[in-house]
PDB file of C-alpha atoms in Angstrom:
ATOM      1  CA  UNK F1473      65.434  40.852 -74.276  1.00 40.00           C
ATOM      2  CA  UNK F1474      67.110  39.337 -71.122  1.00 44.00           C
ATOM      3  CA  UNK F1475      63.617  38.970 -69.138  1.00 49.00           C
ATOM      4  CA  UNK F1476      62.402  36.043 -71.356  1.00 50.00           C
ATOM      5  CA  UNK F1477      62.724  32.275 -70.337  1.00 51.00           C
ATOM      6  CA  UNK F1478      65.894  30.670 -70.964  1.00 55.00           C
ATOM      7  CA  UNK F1479      65.611  26.958 -72.083  1.00 53.00           C
ATOM      8  CA  UNK F1480      69.396  25.082 -71.079  1.00 53.00           C
ATOM      9  CA  UNK F1481      70.208  21.962 -73.415  1.00 58.00           C
ATOM     10  CA  UNK F1482      72.730  20.765 -71.231  1.00 64.00           C
ATOM     11  CA  UNK F1483      72.800  20.885 -67.312  1.00 69.00           C
ATOM     12  CA  UNK F1484      73.446  19.144 -64.511  1.00 73.00           C
ATOM     13  CA  UNK F1485      71.392  19.418 -61.154  1.00 75.00           C
ATOM     14  CA  UNK F1486      72.654  19.294 -57.883  1.00 76.00           C
ATOM     15  CA  UNK F1487      71.486  19.605 -54.138  1.00 77.00           C
ATOM     16  CA  UNK F1488      75.069  19.972 -53.115  1.00 77.00           C
ATOM     17  CA  UNK F1489      77.203  22.078 -56.177  1.00 79.00           C
ATOM     18  CA  UNK F1490      80.414  22.905 -53.820  1.00 80.00           C
ATOM     19  CA  UNK F1491      82.009  19.630 -54.869  1.00 82.00           C
ATOM     20  CA  UNK F1492      81.101  20.761 -58.808  1.00 82.00           C
ATOM     21  CA  UNK F1493      82.607  24.074 -57.945  1.00 84.00           C
ATOM     22  CA  UNK F1494      85.615  22.757 -56.879  1.00 86.00           C
ATOM     23  CA  UNK F1495      85.898  20.547 -59.639  1.00 85.00           C
ATOM     24  CA  UNK F1496      85.396  22.961 -62.180  1.00 84.00           C
ATOM     25  CA  UNK F1497      87.319  25.802 -60.891  1.00 86.00           C
ATOM     26  CA  UNK F1498      90.432  22.967 -60.639  1.00 86.00           C
ATOM     27  CA  UNK F1499      89.976  22.191 -64.515  1.00 87.00           C
ATOM     28  CA  UNK F1500      89.447  25.954 -65.680  1.00 87.00           C
ATOM     29  CA  UNK F1501      92.226  27.731 -67.366  1.00 89.00           C
ATOM     30  CA  UNK F1502      90.395  31.247 -67.368  1.00 89.00           C
ATOM     31  CA  UNK F1503      89.890  33.727 -64.900  1.00 91.00           C
ATOM     32  CA  UNK F1504      86.962  33.049 -62.303  1.00 91.00           C
ATOM     33  CA  UNK F1505      83.829  34.844 -61.780  1.00 92.00           C
ATOM     34  CA  UNK F1506      81.917  34.229 -58.175  1.00 92.00           C
ATOM     35  CA  UNK F1507      78.321  35.872 -57.414  1.00 94.00           C
ATOM     36  CA  UNK F1508      77.210  35.137 -54.126  1.00 93.00           C
ATOM     37  CA  UNK F1509      75.391  37.389 -51.855  1.00 93.00           C
ATOM     38  CA  UNK F1510      77.031  35.826 -48.472  1.00 94.00           C
ATOM     39  CA  UNK F1511      80.435  34.281 -47.767  1.00 94.00           C
ATOM     40  CA  UNK F1512      81.596  32.567 -44.768  1.00 92.00           C
ATOM     41  CA  UNK F1513      84.324  30.160 -43.834  1.00 91.00           C
ATOM     42  CA  UNK F1514      86.803  29.699 -46.321  1.00 88.00           C
ATOM     43  CA  UNK F1515      84.478  28.553 -49.007  1.00 85.00           C
ATOM     44  CA  UNK F1516      85.162  31.256 -51.371  1.00 91.00           C
ATOM     45  CA  UNK F1517      89.038  31.258 -50.712  1.00 92.00           C
ATOM     46  CA  UNK F1518      89.154  27.520 -51.625  1.00 88.00           C
ATOM     47  CA  UNK F1519      87.798  27.979 -55.225  1.00 89.00           C
ATOM     48  CA  UNK F1520      90.166  31.004 -56.312  1.00 91.00           C
ATOM     49  CA  UNK F1521      93.376  30.127 -54.233  1.00 89.00           C
ATOM     50  CA  UNK F1522      96.137  31.068 -56.272  1.00 89.00           C
ATOM     51  CA  UNK F1523      93.864  32.590 -58.969  1.00 89.00           C
ATOM     52  CA  UNK F1524      94.531  36.393 -58.547  1.00 91.00           C
ATOM     53  CA  UNK F1525      92.763  37.404 -61.868  1.00 91.00           C
ATOM     54  CA  UNK F1526      89.394  35.799 -60.190  1.00 93.00           C
ATOM     55  CA  UNK F1527      86.919  38.175 -59.460  1.00 94.00           C
ATOM     56  CA  UNK F1528      84.443  37.843 -56.625  1.00 95.00           C
ATOM     57  CA  UNK F1529      80.921  39.969 -56.006  1.00 97.00           C
ATOM     58  CA  UNK F1530      79.108  39.832 -52.848  1.00 96.00           C
ATOM     59  CA  UNK F1531      77.536  42.149 -50.666  1.00 96.00           C
ATOM     60  CA  UNK F1532      79.383  44.441 -48.440  1.00 96.00           C
ATOM     61  CA  UNK F1533      76.538  45.584 -46.257  1.00 94.00           C
ATOM     62  CA  UNK F1534      76.642  46.268 -42.167  1.00 95.00           C
ATOM     63  CA  UNK F1535      73.344  44.415 -42.068  1.00 94.00           C
ATOM     64  CA  UNK F1536      74.204  40.958 -43.315  1.00 94.00           C
ATOM     65  CA  UNK F1537      77.737  40.700 -41.378  1.00 96.00           C
ATOM     66  CA  UNK F1538      75.677  42.318 -37.948  1.00 95.00           C
ATOM     67  CA  UNK F1539      73.191  38.881 -38.814  1.00 93.00           C
ATOM     68  CA  UNK F1540      75.647  36.500 -38.972  1.00 92.00           C
ATOM     69  CA  UNK F1541      74.606  36.212 -42.491  1.00 92.00           C
ATOM     70  CA  UNK F1542      78.095  36.418 -44.066  1.00 94.00           C
ATOM     71  CA  UNK F1543      81.254  37.074 -42.210  1.00 95.00           C
ATOM     72  CA  UNK F1544      83.404  40.334 -42.661  1.00 96.00           C
ATOM     73  CA  UNK F1545      86.395  37.964 -41.650  1.00 95.00           C
ATOM     74  CA  UNK F1546      86.419  35.990 -44.879  1.00 94.00           C
ATOM     75  CA  UNK F1547      86.017  39.341 -47.248  1.00 95.00           C
ATOM     76  CA  UNK F1548      88.956  40.562 -45.083  1.00 96.00           C
ATOM     77  CA  UNK F1549      91.335  37.492 -45.607  1.00 95.00           C
ATOM     78  CA  UNK F1550      90.445  37.763 -49.546  1.00 95.00           C
ATOM     79  CA  UNK F1551      91.174  41.390 -49.914  1.00 96.00           C
ATOM     80  CA  UNK F1552      94.271  40.948 -47.398  1.00 94.00           C
ATOM     81  CA  UNK F1553      95.759  37.753 -49.667  1.00 94.00           C
ATOM     82  CA  UNK F1554      94.866  40.264 -52.874  1.00 94.00           C
ATOM     83  CA  UNK F1555      92.165  38.829 -54.444  1.00 95.00           C
ATOM     84  CA  UNK F1556      89.372  41.100 -56.374  1.00 95.00           C
ATOM     85  CA  UNK F1557      86.178  41.725 -53.877  1.00 96.00           C
ATOM     86  CA  UNK F1558      83.325  43.855 -55.161  1.00 97.00           C
ATOM     87  CA  UNK F1559      80.285  45.036 -53.453  1.00 97.00           C
ATOM     88  CA  UNK F1560      77.269  44.404 -55.969  1.00 95.00           C
ATOM     89  CA  UNK F1561      74.196  46.243 -54.633  1.00 95.00           C
ATOM     90  CA  UNK F1562      71.020  44.120 -54.464  1.00 94.00           C
ATOM     91  CA  UNK F1563      72.845  41.023 -55.129  1.00 94.00           C
ATOM     92  CA  UNK F1564      70.313  37.615 -54.753  1.00 93.00           C
ATOM     93  CA  UNK F1565      71.994  35.302 -57.854  1.00 90.00           C
ATOM     94  CA  UNK F1566      74.448  32.520 -56.889  1.00 90.00           C
ATOM     95  CA  UNK F1567      76.643  31.839 -59.719  1.00 91.00           C
ATOM     96  CA  UNK F1568      80.157  29.981 -60.491  1.00 90.00           C
ATOM     97  CA  UNK F1569      81.670  30.679 -63.839  1.00 89.00           C
ATOM     98  CA  UNK F1570      84.905  30.782 -66.107  1.00 87.00           C
ATOM     99  CA  UNK F1571      85.395  32.531 -69.155  1.00 84.00           C
ATOM    100  CA  UNK F1572      84.717  29.581 -71.272  1.00 84.00           C
ATOM    101  CA  UNK F1573      83.874  26.257 -69.936  1.00 84.00           C
ATOM    102  CA  UNK F1574      81.122  26.174 -67.246  1.00 87.00           C
ATOM    103  CA  UNK F1575      78.743  27.921 -65.250  1.00 88.00           C
ATOM    104  CA  UNK F1576      76.520  27.260 -62.023  1.00 86.00           C
ATOM    105  CA  UNK F1577      73.489  28.758 -61.360  1.00 87.00           C
ATOM    106  CA  UNK F1578      71.301  27.758 -58.095  1.00 85.00           C
ATOM    107  CA  UNK F1579      70.363  28.740 -54.865  1.00 86.00           C
ATOM    108  CA  UNK F1580      73.798  27.794 -53.189  1.00 85.00           C
ATOM    109  CA  UNK F1581      75.650  30.715 -51.366  1.00 85.00           C
ATOM    110  CA  UNK F1582      79.486  30.067 -50.777  1.00 84.00           C
ATOM    111  CA  UNK F1583      78.631  29.244 -46.862  1.00 85.00           C
ATOM    112  CA  UNK F1584      78.965  26.767 -44.489  1.00 79.00           C
ATOM    113  CA  UNK F1585      74.928  26.545 -44.044  1.00 70.00           C
ATOM    114  CA  UNK F1586      74.746  26.693 -47.951  1.00 55.00           C
ATOM    115  CA  UNK F1587      76.594  23.217 -48.405  1.00 59.00           C
ATOM    116  CA  UNK F1588      75.338  21.213 -44.838  1.00 62.00           C
ATOM    117  CA  UNK F1589      72.426  22.845 -43.603  1.00 63.00           C
ATOM    118  CA  UNK F1590      70.314  24.412 -46.172  1.00 70.00           C
ATOM    119  CA  UNK F1591      67.851  22.504 -49.012  1.00 75.00           C
ATOM    120  CA  UNK F1592      69.398  23.816 -52.039  1.00 76.00           C
ATOM    121  CA  UNK F1593      69.272  23.096 -55.540  1.00 75.00           C
ATOM    122  CA  UNK F1594      71.618  24.297 -58.166  1.00 81.00           C
ATOM    123  CA  UNK F1595      72.653  23.353 -61.627  1.00 78.00           C
ATOM    124  CA  UNK F1596      76.029  23.356 -63.718  1.00 80.00           C
ATOM    125  CA  UNK F1597      75.535  24.914 -67.283  1.00 78.00           C
ATOM    126  CA  UNK F1598      78.408  22.818 -69.859  1.00 73.00           C
ATOM    127  CA  UNK F1599      76.557  23.906 -73.252  1.00 74.00           C
ATOM    128  CA  UNK F1600      78.645  27.000 -74.976  1.00 78.00           C
ATOM    129  CA  UNK F1601      75.442  28.692 -76.069  1.00 81.00           C
ATOM    130  CA  UNK F1602      74.183  28.216 -72.914  1.00 82.00           C
ATOM    131  CA  UNK F1603      77.097  29.444 -71.350  1.00 84.00           C
ATOM    132  CA  UNK F1604      77.152  32.561 -73.892  1.00 86.00           C
ATOM    133  CA  UNK F1605      73.607  33.210 -72.241  1.00 87.00           C
ATOM    134  CA  UNK F1606      74.452  32.982 -68.852  1.00 88.00           C
ATOM    135  CA  UNK F1607      77.726  35.498 -69.563  1.00 89.00           C
ATOM    136  CA  UNK F1608      75.429  37.939 -71.469  1.00 90.00           C
ATOM    137  CA  UNK F1609      73.012  38.130 -68.426  1.00 90.00           C
ATOM    138  CA  UNK F1610      75.422  38.574 -65.727  1.00 91.00           C
ATOM    139  CA  UNK F1611      77.845  41.142 -67.238  1.00 91.00           C
ATOM    140  CA  UNK F1612      75.670  44.208 -67.423  1.00 92.00           C
ATOM    141  CA  UNK F1613      75.485  43.702 -63.854  1.00 93.00           C
ATOM    142  CA  UNK F1614      79.137  43.625 -62.922  1.00 93.00           C
ATOM    143  CA  UNK F1615      79.560  47.139 -64.389  1.00 92.00           C
ATOM    144  CA  UNK F1616      78.011  48.368 -61.427  1.00 93.00           C
ATOM    145  CA  UNK F1617      79.889  46.970 -58.511  1.00 95.00           C
ATOM    146  CA  UNK F1618      81.984  48.805 -56.393  1.00 96.00           C
ATOM    147  CA  UNK F1619      86.191  47.623 -55.792  1.00 96.00           C
ATOM    148  CA  UNK F1620      86.515  46.984 -51.827  1.00 96.00           C
ATOM    149  CA  UNK F1621      89.539  48.787 -50.598  1.00 96.00           C
ATOM    150  CA  UNK F1622      91.464  47.431 -47.367  1.00 95.00           C
ATOM    151  CA  UNK F1623      90.170  50.739 -45.905  1.00 96.00           C
ATOM    152  CA  UNK F1624      86.676  49.898 -46.234  1.00 95.00           C
ATOM    153  CA  UNK F1625      87.175  46.330 -45.100  1.00 96.00           C
ATOM    154  CA  UNK F1626      89.426  47.717 -42.244  1.00 96.00           C
ATOM    155  CA  UNK F1627      86.702  50.124 -40.926  1.00 96.00           C
ATOM    156  CA  UNK F1628      83.508  47.404 -41.343  1.00 96.00           C
ATOM    157  CA  UNK F1629      85.835  45.282 -38.979  1.00 96.00           C
ATOM    158  CA  UNK F1630      85.873  47.805 -36.198  1.00 96.00           C
ATOM    159  CA  UNK F1631      82.325  48.500 -36.345  1.00 95.00           C
ATOM    160  CA  UNK F1632      81.060  44.668 -36.578  1.00 95.00           C
ATOM    161  CA  UNK F1633      81.329  43.892 -32.661  1.00 94.00           C
ATOM    162  CA  UNK F1634      78.626  46.613 -31.822  1.00 95.00           C
ATOM    163  CA  UNK F1635      76.520  45.736 -34.352  1.00 95.00           C
ATOM    164  CA  UNK F1636      76.724  42.400 -33.881  1.00 94.00           C
ATOM    165  CA  UNK F1637      75.688  42.626 -29.873  1.00 95.00           C
ATOM    166  CA  UNK F1638      72.861  45.479 -31.396  1.00 94.00           C
ATOM    167  CA  UNK F1639      71.857  42.511 -33.639  1.00 93.00           C
ATOM    168  CA  UNK F1640      71.317  39.758 -30.936  1.00 94.00           C
ATOM    169  CA  UNK F1641      69.103  42.376 -28.978  1.00 95.00           C
ATOM    170  CA  UNK F1642      66.895  42.695 -31.856  1.00 93.00           C
ATOM    171  CA  UNK F1643      66.743  39.381 -32.388  1.00 93.00           C
ATOM    172  CA  UNK F1644      66.216  38.138 -28.984  1.00 95.00           C
ATOM    173  CA  UNK F1645      63.487  40.543 -28.969  1.00 95.00           C
ATOM    174  CA  UNK F1646      62.089  39.217 -32.028  1.00 95.00           C
ATOM    175  CA  UNK F1647      61.925  35.506 -30.904  1.00 95.00           C
ATOM    176  CA  UNK F1648      60.429  36.544 -27.628  1.00 96.00           C
ATOM    177  CA  UNK F1649      57.406  37.949 -29.343  1.00 96.00           C
ATOM    178  CA  UNK F1650      57.746  35.275 -31.620  1.00 96.00           C
ATOM    179  CA  UNK F1651      57.443  33.049 -28.583  1.00 95.00           C
ATOM    180  CA  UNK F1652      54.196  35.283 -27.074  1.00 96.00           C
ATOM    181  CA  UNK F1653      52.321  35.212 -30.285  1.00 96.00           C
ATOM    182  CA  UNK F1654      52.328  31.205 -30.877  1.00 96.00           C
ATOM    183  CA  UNK F1655      51.544  30.634 -27.277  1.00 96.00           C
ATOM    184  CA  UNK F1656      48.850  32.761 -27.214  1.00 96.00           C
ATOM    185  CA  UNK F1657      47.906  30.676 -30.235  1.00 97.00           C
ATOM    186  CA  UNK F1658      48.369  27.676 -28.708  1.00 96.00           C
ATOM    187  CA  UNK F1659      46.216  28.698 -25.649  1.00 96.00           C
ATOM    188  CA  UNK F1660      43.515  29.907 -28.063  1.00 96.00           C
ATOM    189  CA  UNK F1661      43.593  27.145 -29.836  1.00 96.00           C
ATOM    190  CA  UNK F1662      43.533  24.802 -26.578  1.00 95.00           C
ATOM    191  CA  UNK F1663      40.292  26.583 -25.219  1.00 95.00           C
ATOM    192  CA  UNK F1664      38.593  26.203 -28.405  1.00 95.00           C
ATOM    193  CA  UNK F1665      39.348  22.546 -28.621  1.00 95.00           C
ATOM    194  CA  UNK F1666      38.270  22.656 -24.672  1.00 95.00           C
ATOM    195  CA  UNK F1667      34.797  24.188 -25.761  1.00 94.00           C
ATOM    196  CA  UNK F1668      34.449  21.752 -28.382  1.00 94.00           C
ATOM    197  CA  UNK F1669      35.311  18.449 -26.629  1.00 93.00           C
ATOM    198  CA  UNK F1670      32.530  20.164 -24.110  1.00 93.00           C
ATOM    199  CA  UNK F1671      30.098  20.587 -26.621  1.00 92.00           C
ATOM    200  CA  UNK F1672      30.559  17.253 -27.848  1.00 89.00           C
ATOM    201  CA  UNK F1673      30.275  15.648 -24.432  1.00 89.00           C
ATOM    202  CA  UNK F1674      27.375  17.443 -23.750  1.00 90.00           C
ATOM    203  CA  UNK F1675      25.697  16.431 -26.985  1.00 87.00           C
ATOM    204  CA  UNK F1676      26.648  12.947 -26.258  1.00 81.00           C
ATOM    205  CA  UNK F1677      25.196  12.889 -22.674  1.00 84.00           C
ATOM    206  CA  UNK F1678      22.204  14.029 -24.383  1.00 84.00           C
ATOM    207  CA  UNK F1679      22.040  11.279 -26.860  1.00 77.00           C
ATOM    208  CA  UNK F1680      22.846   8.939 -23.788  1.00 74.00           C
ATOM    209  CA  UNK F1681      19.925  10.143 -22.030  1.00 79.00           C
ATOM    210  CA  UNK F1682      17.417  10.082 -25.320  1.00 78.00           C
ATOM    211  CA  UNK F1683      18.887   6.153 -25.880  1.00 70.00           C
ATOM    212  CA  UNK F1684      18.327   5.189 -22.368  1.00 72.00           C
ATOM    213  CA  UNK F1685      14.844   6.677 -22.320  1.00 75.00           C
ATOM    214  CA  UNK F1686      14.109   5.171 -25.848  1.00 71.00           C
ATOM    215  CA  UNK F1687      15.257   1.999 -24.595  1.00 67.00           C
ATOM    216  CA  UNK F1688      13.618   2.325 -20.960  1.00 71.00           C
ATOM    217  CA  UNK F1689      10.039   3.139 -22.476  1.00 72.00           C
ATOM    218  CA  UNK F1690      10.058   0.594 -25.695  1.00 67.00           C
ATOM    219  CA  UNK F1691       7.933  -1.899 -25.408  1.00 67.00           C
ATOM    220  CA  UNK F1692       8.939  -5.344 -24.747  1.00 69.00           C
ATOM    221  CA  UNK F1693       8.509  -7.881 -27.045  1.00 69.00           C
ATOM    222  CA  UNK F1694       5.893 -10.712 -26.206  1.00 65.00           C
ATOM    223  CA  UNK F1695       7.802 -13.691 -28.168  1.00 71.00           C
ATOM    224  CA  UNK F1696      10.965 -14.814 -28.030  1.00 77.00           C
ATOM    225  CA  UNK F1697      13.046 -16.499 -31.040  1.00 79.00           C
ATOM    226  CA  UNK F1698      15.860 -19.037 -30.486  1.00 80.00           C
ATOM    227  CA  UNK F1699      18.156 -20.511 -32.671  1.00 81.00           C
ATOM    228  CA  UNK F1700      21.903 -21.631 -32.390  1.00 81.00           C
ATOM    229  CA  UNK F1701      24.808 -20.164 -33.725  1.00 78.00           C
ATOM    230  CA  UNK F1702      26.444 -21.471 -36.847  1.00 74.00           C
ATOM    231  CA  UNK F1703      30.097 -20.654 -37.998  1.00 69.00           C
ATOM    232  CA  UNK F1704      30.457 -22.539 -40.999  1.00 64.00           C
ATOM    233  CA  UNK F1705      34.117 -24.025 -42.698  1.00 64.00           C
ATOM    234  CA  UNK F1706      35.232 -20.194 -43.032  1.00 63.00           C
ATOM    235  CA  UNK F1707      36.760 -19.386 -39.837  1.00 63.00           C
ATOM    236  CA  UNK F1708      37.200 -16.113 -41.037  1.00 65.00           C
ATOM    237  CA  UNK F1709      33.427 -15.773 -41.243  1.00 67.00           C
ATOM    238  CA  UNK F1710      31.379 -14.231 -38.382  1.00 72.00           C
ATOM    239  CA  UNK F1711      29.135 -16.504 -36.750  1.00 76.00           C
ATOM    240  CA  UNK F1712      25.611 -16.498 -37.707  1.00 83.00           C
ATOM    241  CA  UNK F1713      22.779 -16.892 -35.474  1.00 82.00           C
ATOM    242  CA  UNK F1714      20.185 -19.038 -37.760  1.00 84.00           C
ATOM    243  CA  UNK F1715      16.959 -19.042 -36.325  1.00 84.00           C
ATOM    244  CA  UNK F1716      14.876 -22.564 -35.473  1.00 84.00           C
ATOM    245  CA  UNK F1717      12.652 -24.155 -38.441  1.00 81.00           C
ATOM    246  CA  UNK F1718       9.546 -22.113 -38.354  1.00 77.00           C
ATOM    247  CA  UNK F1719      10.723 -19.064 -37.186  1.00 79.00           C
ATOM    248  CA  UNK F1720      11.182 -15.513 -38.645  1.00 83.00           C
ATOM    249  CA  UNK F1721      13.331 -12.294 -37.522  1.00 83.00           C
ATOM    250  CA  UNK F1722      11.383  -9.737 -39.761  1.00 81.00           C
ATOM    251  CA  UNK F1723       8.381  -9.438 -37.376  1.00 80.00           C
ATOM    252  CA  UNK F1724       8.050  -9.118 -33.646  1.00 78.00           C
ATOM    253  CA  UNK F1725       4.725  -9.065 -31.482  1.00 75.00           C
ATOM    254  CA  UNK F1726       4.704  -6.193 -28.999  1.00 70.00           C
ATOM    255  CA  UNK F1727       1.752  -7.537 -27.053  1.00 67.00           C
ATOM    256  CA  UNK F1728      -1.637  -4.975 -26.534  1.00 62.00           C
ATOM    257  CA  UNK F1729      -0.745  -1.715 -27.445  1.00 52.00           C
ATOM    258  CA  UNK F1730      -2.101   0.883 -24.274  1.00 48.00           C
ATOM    259  CA  UNK F1731      -5.197   2.949 -24.159  1.00 46.00           C
ATOM    260  CA  UNK F1732      -3.215   6.514 -24.426  1.00 47.00           C
ATOM    261  CA  UNK F1733      -0.577   5.837 -27.003  1.00 48.00           C
ATOM    262  CA  UNK F1734      -0.440   8.123 -30.546  1.00 51.00           C
ATOM    263  CA  UNK F1735      -2.887   6.564 -33.394  1.00 48.00           C
ATOM    264  CA  UNK F1736       0.281   6.510 -35.332  1.00 47.00           C
ATOM    265  CA  UNK F1737       1.638   3.579 -33.276  1.00 46.00           C
ATOM    266  CA  UNK F1738      -1.853   1.407 -33.459  1.00 42.00           C
ATOM    267  CA  UNK F1739      -2.547  -0.808 -36.263  1.00 39.00           C
ATOM    268  CA  UNK F1740      -5.836  -0.526 -35.676  1.00 41.00           C
ATOM    269  CA  UNK F1741      -7.685   2.848 -34.804  1.00 41.00           C
ATOM    270  CA  UNK F1742     -11.387   3.481 -35.253  1.00 44.00           C
ATOM    271  CA  UNK F1743     -11.820   7.079 -36.961  1.00 49.00           C
ATOM    272  CA  UNK F1744     -14.355   9.346 -35.535  1.00 48.00           C
ATOM    273  CA  UNK F1745     -13.983   8.220 -31.957  1.00 46.00           C
ATOM    274  CA  UNK F1746     -11.877   9.235 -29.255  1.00 46.00           C
ATOM    275  CA  UNK F1747     -11.391   5.239 -28.291  1.00 45.00           C
ATOM    276  CA  UNK F1748      -8.179   3.536 -29.103  1.00 44.00           C
ATOM    277  CA  UNK F1749      -8.954   0.018 -29.617  1.00 45.00           C
ATOM    278  CA  UNK F1750      -6.546  -2.320 -27.732  1.00 47.00           C
ATOM    279  CA  UNK F1751      -4.737  -4.189 -31.015  1.00 51.00           C
ATOM    280  CA  UNK F1752      -1.881  -6.624 -30.861  1.00 58.00           C
ATOM    281  CA  UNK F1753       1.096  -4.972 -32.819  1.00 60.00           C
ATOM    282  CA  UNK F1754       3.787  -6.120 -34.733  1.00 64.00           C
ATOM    283  CA  UNK F1755       6.737  -4.605 -35.446  1.00 72.00           C
ATOM    284  CA  UNK F1756       8.147  -4.932 -39.137  1.00 77.00           C
ATOM    285  CA  UNK F1757      12.347  -5.943 -38.971  1.00 80.00           C
ATOM    286  CA  UNK F1758      13.341  -4.710 -42.557  1.00 82.00           C
ATOM    287  CA  UNK F1759      15.753  -7.404 -44.021  1.00 81.00           C
ATOM    288  CA  UNK F1760      19.544  -6.780 -44.152  1.00 81.00           C
ATOM    289  CA  UNK F1761      19.219  -3.588 -41.737  1.00 84.00           C
ATOM    290  CA  UNK F1762      21.277  -2.933 -38.531  1.00 83.00           C
ATOM    291  CA  UNK F1763      19.474  -2.781 -35.650  1.00 80.00           C
ATOM    292  CA  UNK F1764      20.777  -0.960 -32.109  1.00 78.00           C
ATOM    293  CA  UNK F1765      20.414  -3.914 -28.928  1.00 77.00           C
ATOM    294  CA  UNK F1766      20.732  -2.853 -25.293  1.00 72.00           C
ATOM    295  CA  UNK F1767      21.645  -5.330 -22.668  1.00 69.00           C
ATOM    296  CA  UNK F1768      20.277  -5.295 -19.708  1.00 64.00           C
ATOM    297  CA  UNK F1769      23.518  -4.072 -18.647  1.00 66.00           C
ATOM    298  CA  UNK F1770      23.273  -1.118 -20.382  1.00 64.00           C
ATOM    299  CA  UNK F1771      25.837  -2.237 -23.297  1.00 71.00           C
ATOM    300  CA  UNK F1772      25.243  -1.294 -26.719  1.00 73.00           C
ATOM    301  CA  UNK F1773      25.683  -3.152 -29.945  1.00 78.00           C
ATOM    302  CA  UNK F1774      24.361  -3.756 -33.226  1.00 81.00           C
ATOM    303  CA  UNK F1775      22.972  -6.841 -34.995  1.00 83.00           C
ATOM    304  CA  UNK F1776      22.118  -7.067 -39.179  1.00 86.00           C
ATOM    305  CA  UNK F1777      19.288  -8.845 -39.095  1.00 86.00           C
ATOM    306  CA  UNK F1778      17.665 -11.288 -41.733  1.00 86.00           C
ATOM    307  CA  UNK F1779      14.462 -13.081 -41.862  1.00 85.00           C
ATOM    308  CA  UNK F1780      15.719 -16.303 -40.560  1.00 85.00           C
ATOM    309  CA  UNK F1781      19.381 -15.178 -39.297  1.00 85.00           C
ATOM    310  CA  UNK F1782      21.276 -12.749 -38.037  1.00 85.00           C
ATOM    311  CA  UNK F1783      24.538 -12.779 -39.742  1.00 82.00           C
ATOM    312  CA  UNK F1784      26.616  -9.680 -38.040  1.00 80.00           C
ATOM    313  CA  UNK F1785      27.110  -8.602 -34.628  1.00 77.00           C
ATOM    314  CA  UNK F1786      28.876  -5.547 -33.842  1.00 78.00           C
ATOM    315  CA  UNK F1787      30.138  -3.939 -30.575  1.00 74.00           C
ATOM    316  CA  UNK F1788      31.248  -0.797 -31.818  1.00 68.00           C
ATOM    317  CA  UNK F1789      28.809   2.095 -31.141  1.00 63.00           C
ATOM    318  CA  UNK F1790      30.011   6.047 -32.049  1.00 64.00           C
ATOM    319  CA  UNK F1791      27.251   7.714 -29.939  1.00 57.00           C
ATOM    320  CA  UNK F1792      27.794  10.917 -31.758  1.00 53.00           C
ATOM    321  CA  UNK F1793      26.721   9.748 -35.034  1.00 49.00           C
ATOM    322  CA  UNK F1794      23.480   7.801 -33.692  1.00 45.00           C
TER     323      UNK F1794
END
């Protein structure tokens, strides 16, 4: 029955529920019930101060005191002052409520970290039916709790110092191994990055060699096109190179072909013979395309070519994508 989801009609959501605790506990006229796996400082004491009929449920476990998640000194103060403190095994819920006016549920413990450092989210339930639902869910747990005696607390106080030292040694060993594991992973990632970069640089060098060879072996144009740069009225537009009247950028005369070039590179090839006929070779340029340009200094760039003009010139060339 109680494992099914619950819908609460009236809930106030808080990232720090401690101020809500203090306000509701001051106004409450009925005994307080507090469930908090971990307790540090005076967080719990400040809520129940002067309310000896209140009940506090927590984890009374040597491991939580050794790790510092909870402080035996805080538990001892409550017990010594006469408050009812119980050990509730496997407690994980965080609940503060009274008999009839409010209940809070959420992630926040009654600890210094819970109110200052941790990212917490809790809700305060105010609706009468919702309060009854929360109490009905919590009450069966409380019957399994064991009340702490002053003697139990005293025994734990004596045991905790050695346990804390052992836990610190254990924690230091865990931290050391954790740092080793993370350092090893960083080293592996660095080597992988260096290997990938070396591979990339090698590929770039090969691309550069191919480009340089292609440029060096490319036939020189036998023609020269002349024009003038035109900016236009909009200063935001790129300059445009306009070819002189009668000229065109869509065809370039590459001069006479040589005897030993491939047939596919010739405009004319005499089939059935081994003779490659010298012929004027014309290179067509597709309008609107961008073409790689190389200056005599070896600087790369590109030009967007139209029939009678170059409408854009750029310097950025990513060799890795050529």
